mmCIF file of C-alpha atoms in Angstrom:
data_model
loop_
_atom_site.group_PDB
_atom_site.id
_atom_site.type_symbol
_atom_site.label_atom_id
_atom_site.label_comp_id
_atom_site.label_asym_id
_atom_site.label_seq_id
_atom_site.Cartn_x
_atom_site.Cartn_y
_atom_site.Cartn_z
ATOM 1 C CA MET A 419 -20.517 -20.620 5.817
ATOM 2 C CA ALA A 420 -17.553 -21.905 3.817
ATOM 3 C CA THR A 421 -14.896 -23.724 5.822
ATOM 4 C CA THR A 422 -12.068 -23.535 3.262
ATOM 5 C CA ARG A 423 -10.657 -20.902 0.992
ATOM 6 C CA THR A 424 -11.723 -20.913 -2.616
ATOM 7 C CA PRO A 425 -10.969 -18.594 -5.563
ATOM 8 C CA GLN A 426 -14.048 -16.633 -4.479
ATOM 9 C CA LEU A 427 -12.965 -16.397 -0.802
ATOM 10 C CA GLY A 428 -9.702 -15.414 0.842
ATOM 11 C CA PRO A 429 -6.908 -12.929 0.172
ATOM 12 C CA ALA A 430 -6.627 -13.650 -3.571
ATOM 13 C CA ALA A 431 -10.278 -12.643 -4.067
ATOM 14 C CA ARG A 432 -9.880 -9.303 -2.278
ATOM 15 C CA PRO A 433 -9.838 -6.279 -4.613
ATOM 16 C CA VAL A 434 -6.582 -4.317 -4.726
ATOM 17 C CA ALA A 435 -6.833 -0.536 -4.965
ATOM 18 C CA VAL A 436 -4.550 0.978 -7.623
ATOM 19 C CA PRO A 437 -5.764 4.557 -8.156
ATOM 20 C CA ASP A 438 -4.858 6.202 -11.453
ATOM 21 C CA ASN A 439 -4.030 9.520 -9.800
ATOM 22 C CA LEU A 440 -1.627 8.342 -7.081
ATOM 23 C CA ASP A 441 1.109 10.621 -8.390
ATOM 24 C CA ASP A 442 -1.171 13.674 -8.798
ATOM 25 C CA PRO A 443 0.527 16.557 -6.945
ATOM 26 C CA GLY A 444 -2.875 18.078 -6.206
ATOM 27 C CA VAL A 445 -3.910 15.117 -4.019
ATOM 28 C CA SER A 446 -3.346 15.677 -0.289
ATOM 29 C CA THR A 447 -1.278 12.994 1.468
ATOM 30 C CA ALA A 448 -0.637 12.086 5.095
ATOM 31 C CA HIS A 449 2.501 13.294 6.848
ATOM 32 C CA GLY A 450 3.970 12.894 10.305
ATOM 33 C CA ARG A 451 2.311 10.590 12.811
ATOM 34 C CA VAL A 452 -0.732 8.615 11.674
ATOM 35 C CA GLU A 453 -3.077 5.966 13.009
ATOM 36 C CA LEU A 454 -4.595 3.769 10.303
ATOM 37 C CA PRO A 455 -8.377 3.381 10.141
ATOM 38 C CA PHE A 456 -9.898 0.135 11.403
ATOM 39 C CA HIS A 457 -10.765 -1.135 7.906
ATOM 40 C CA VAL A 458 -7.038 -1.018 7.046
ATOM 41 C CA ARG A 459 -5.500 -2.118 10.346
ATOM 42 C CA TRP A 460 -8.201 -4.349 11.755
ATOM 43 C CA SER A 461 -6.070 -6.625 13.958
ATOM 44 C CA GLY A 462 -4.640 -5.689 17.332
ATOM 45 C CA PRO A 463 -4.710 -2.432 19.256
ATOM 46 C CA PRO A 464 -4.341 0.917 17.466
ATOM 47 C CA ILE A 465 -0.760 1.862 16.639
ATOM 48 C CA THR A 466 0.630 5.278 15.780
ATOM 49 C CA TYR A 467 3.151 5.258 12.934
ATOM 50 C CA ASP A 468 5.645 7.986 12.055
ATOM 51 C CA LEU A 469 5.727 8.404 8.276
ATOM 52 C CA ALA A 470 9.092 10.185 8.604
ATOM 53 C CA ASP A 471 10.542 6.869 9.851
ATOM 54 C CA ARG A 472 11.382 4.513 6.968
ATOM 55 C CA ALA A 473 10.422 1.314 8.847
ATOM 56 C CA ASP A 474 7.094 2.792 10.019
ATOM 57 C CA ARG A 475 6.373 4.109 6.517
ATOM 58 C CA ALA A 476 7.025 0.629 5.073
ATOM 59 C CA ARG A 477 4.572 -0.966 7.557
ATOM 60 C CA VAL A 478 1.915 1.627 6.687
ATOM 61 C CA TYR A 479 2.444 1.084 2.964
ATOM 62 C CA GLU A 480 2.187 -2.706 3.341
ATOM 63 C CA GLN A 481 -1.092 -2.480 5.228
ATOM 64 C CA VAL A 482 -2.629 0.184 3.001
ATOM 65 C CA LEU A 483 -1.657 -1.630 -0.200
ATOM 66 C CA ARG A 484 -3.165 -4.886 1.120
ATOM 67 C CA GLU A 485 -6.316 -3.550 2.769
ATOM 68 C CA GLY A 486 -6.911 0.047 1.668
ATOM 69 C CA THR A 487 -9.391 1.652 -0.678
ATOM 70 C CA ASP A 488 -8.435 4.001 -3.533
ATOM 71 C CA ASP A 489 -8.898 6.935 -1.130
ATOM 72 C CA ASP A 490 -6.651 5.288 1.488
ATOM 73 C CA VAL A 491 -3.927 4.638 -1.076
ATOM 74 C CA ARG A 492 -4.077 8.215 -2.355
ATOM 75 C CA TYR A 493 -3.936 9.601 1.208
ATOM 76 C CA TYR A 494 -1.273 7.387 2.821
ATOM 77 C CA ILE A 495 0.986 6.489 -0.122
ATOM 78 C CA GLU A 496 3.323 8.894 -1.911
ATOM 79 C CA ALA A 497 4.338 7.703 -5.386
ATOM 80 C CA ASP A 498 8.050 8.536 -5.037
ATOM 81 C CA GLN A 499 8.224 6.851 -1.629
ATOM 82 C CA LEU A 500 6.431 3.777 -2.995
ATOM 83 C CA LEU A 501 8.978 3.518 -5.804
ATOM 84 C CA GLU A 502 11.788 3.777 -3.271
ATOM 85 C CA LEU A 503 10.355 1.189 -0.840
ATOM 86 C CA TRP A 504 8.808 -1.300 -3.281
ATOM 87 C CA ASP A 505 11.562 -3.934 -3.177
ATOM 88 C CA GLU A 506 11.505 -3.935 0.651
ATOM 89 C CA LEU A 507 7.743 -4.270 1.129
ATOM 90 C CA VAL A 508 6.267 -7.603 2.213
ATOM 91 C CA LEU A 509 3.223 -7.980 -0.020
ATOM 92 C CA PRO A 510 1.219 -10.927 -1.322
ATOM 93 C CA ALA A 511 1.568 -11.834 -4.992
ATOM 94 C CA PRO A 512 -1.933 -10.563 -5.946
ATOM 95 C CA VAL A 513 -1.025 -7.080 -4.651
ATOM 96 C CA ARG A 514 2.275 -7.044 -6.557
ATOM 97 C CA GLN A 515 0.502 -8.255 -9.699
ATOM 98 C CA ALA A 516 -2.187 -5.580 -9.388
ATOM 99 C CA TRP A 517 0.493 -2.875 -9.131
ATOM 100 C CA ALA A 518 2.655 -4.240 -11.994
ATOM 101 C CA GLY A 519 1.026 -2.003 -14.627
ATOM 102 C CA TRP A 520 1.463 1.108 -12.489
ATOM 103 C CA PHE A 521 5.141 0.273 -12.025
ATOM 104 C CA ARG A 522 5.667 -0.255 -15.741
ATOM 105 C CA ARG A 523 4.394 3.295 -16.295
ATOM 106 C CA HIS A 524 6.210 4.966 -13.368
ATOM 107 C CA ARG A 525 9.366 3.188 -12.328
ATOM 108 C CA HIS A 526 12.902 3.922 -13.324
ATOM 109 C CA PRO A 527 14.352 1.393 -15.799
ATOM 110 C CA GLU A 528 16.689 -0.090 -13.188
ATOM 111 C CA ARG A 529 13.855 -1.007 -10.770
ATOM 112 C CA SER A 530 11.939 -4.271 -10.815
ATOM 113 C CA CYS A 531 8.526 -5.246 -9.462
#
C-alpha cells in the first residue's frame, strides 16, 4: 500500500463528474429535504439537508461535485442554482477545472469560474 500521495493517488486523481445534460429540463432533480448517499457523504453520521436553504444547498453541491457520479450530479444539482452559487462553493482546483468548460458554455458573461 502506498504511504504518500502521488499523481495516481489522492484527490487530484479522482474523476470529476460533469454530465452533458445537467441543464436538461426533462431530468428529474431532488427537492426539499435530502440525505446524501454514503458514496457521496462518506464521513460522519447521516445528515439531512434542506435544498430550499441556501447554505444547505451549497453544502450538498460541494459534496456532490467533489464525490458524486454523473447520476448524482444530475439528481442533486440544478444548473441555474449551480450558476448562482458557484463563486461561494468551496471546491478543490481539479473540480473547478473540470467544470470550466461547462461554465464557458452556460454562464452569464459577468460570471467567472
